[in-house]
């Protein structure tokens, strides 16, 4: 996989990495846990998900998960996922 890093020098999206796990866990709040995760995250669960995300990039799977980074130190501020296939999604034409 080649590195994808479009940036406006304020916000930089790039693939999630294992060194993002701690920031992700620290940033979990009640709405994230309730509506997206279905429960509080664990280090093992987040690491497994991030590995799955990398596998999707490497195999051209239907998921592209990005870490949204800010500042020159690229601090993880959030995530966004793109899903090109899934239940309820129409096939591409």
C-alpha atoms as one frame of an Amber mdcrd trajectory, in Angstrom:
protein
   0.000   0.000   0.000   1.268   3.476  -0.771   0.831   6.173   1.864  -2.238
   8.355   1.304  -1.810  11.736   2.975  -3.709  14.619   1.374  -3.410  17.634
   3.644  -4.267  21.284   3.903  -1.448  21.604   6.488  -4.070  21.870   9.252
  -5.864  18.536   8.966  -4.284  15.400   7.514  -6.216  12.177   6.906  -4.113
   9.026   6.736  -4.610   5.314   7.370  -5.014   4.323  11.019  -1.897   2.907
  12.682  -1.262   0.890  15.809   0.334   3.861  17.550  -3.119   5.533  17.346
  -4.713   2.983  19.703  -4.075   4.909  22.937  -5.363   8.197  21.495  -8.443
   6.414  20.163  -9.212   4.863  23.549  -8.605   8.164  25.339 -10.999   9.932
  22.972 -13.929   7.568  23.474 -16.950   9.419  24.801 -20.506   8.343  25.656
 -22.037   8.947  22.188 -19.207   7.037  20.466 -19.560   4.120  22.851 -23.361
   4.119  22.613 -23.942   4.621  18.898 -20.855   3.255  17.159 -18.947   0.833
  19.367 -21.758  -0.868  21.251 -19.631  -0.709  24.402 -16.341   0.669  25.705
 -13.332  -0.236  23.584 -10.487  -2.414  24.760  -6.861  -2.208  23.694  -7.099
  -5.687  22.143 -10.325  -4.880  20.293  -9.073  -1.568  18.900  -5.763  -3.134
  17.827  -7.664  -5.940  16.057  -9.889  -3.398  14.285  -6.898  -1.288  13.209
  -5.191  -4.418  11.839  -8.392  -5.226   9.953  -8.363  -1.699   8.530  -4.773
  -2.178   7.286  -5.737  -5.510   5.748  -8.549  -3.754   3.884  -6.089  -1.207
   2.480  -3.605  -3.940   1.496  -6.186  -6.171  -0.215  -8.268  -3.404  -1.821
 -11.215  -4.428   0.358 -14.396  -2.363   0.691 -13.286  -0.408   3.810 -11.001
   2.633   3.985 -10.531   3.904   7.533  -8.668   7.158   8.067  -7.230   8.783
  11.133  -7.918  12.520  11.101  -4.727  14.187  12.310  -4.056  17.772  13.367
  -0.949  19.815  13.927   2.640  19.221  12.987   2.812  16.234  15.350  -0.224
  14.703  13.579  -2.226  14.145  16.778  -5.189  11.835  16.215  -8.335  13.959
  16.503 -10.869  11.514  15.083 -11.578   8.916  12.447 -13.675   8.530   9.343
 -14.512   5.384   7.425 -15.504   4.935   3.803 -17.368   1.727   2.991 -17.775
   0.735  -0.632 -19.880  -2.361   0.072 -22.159  -3.508   2.830 -25.663  -4.383
   3.873 -28.079  -1.808   2.496 -25.619  -0.309  -0.005 -26.415  -0.601  -3.690
 -23.712  -2.145  -5.886 -21.521   0.281  -7.817 -22.353   0.748 -11.492
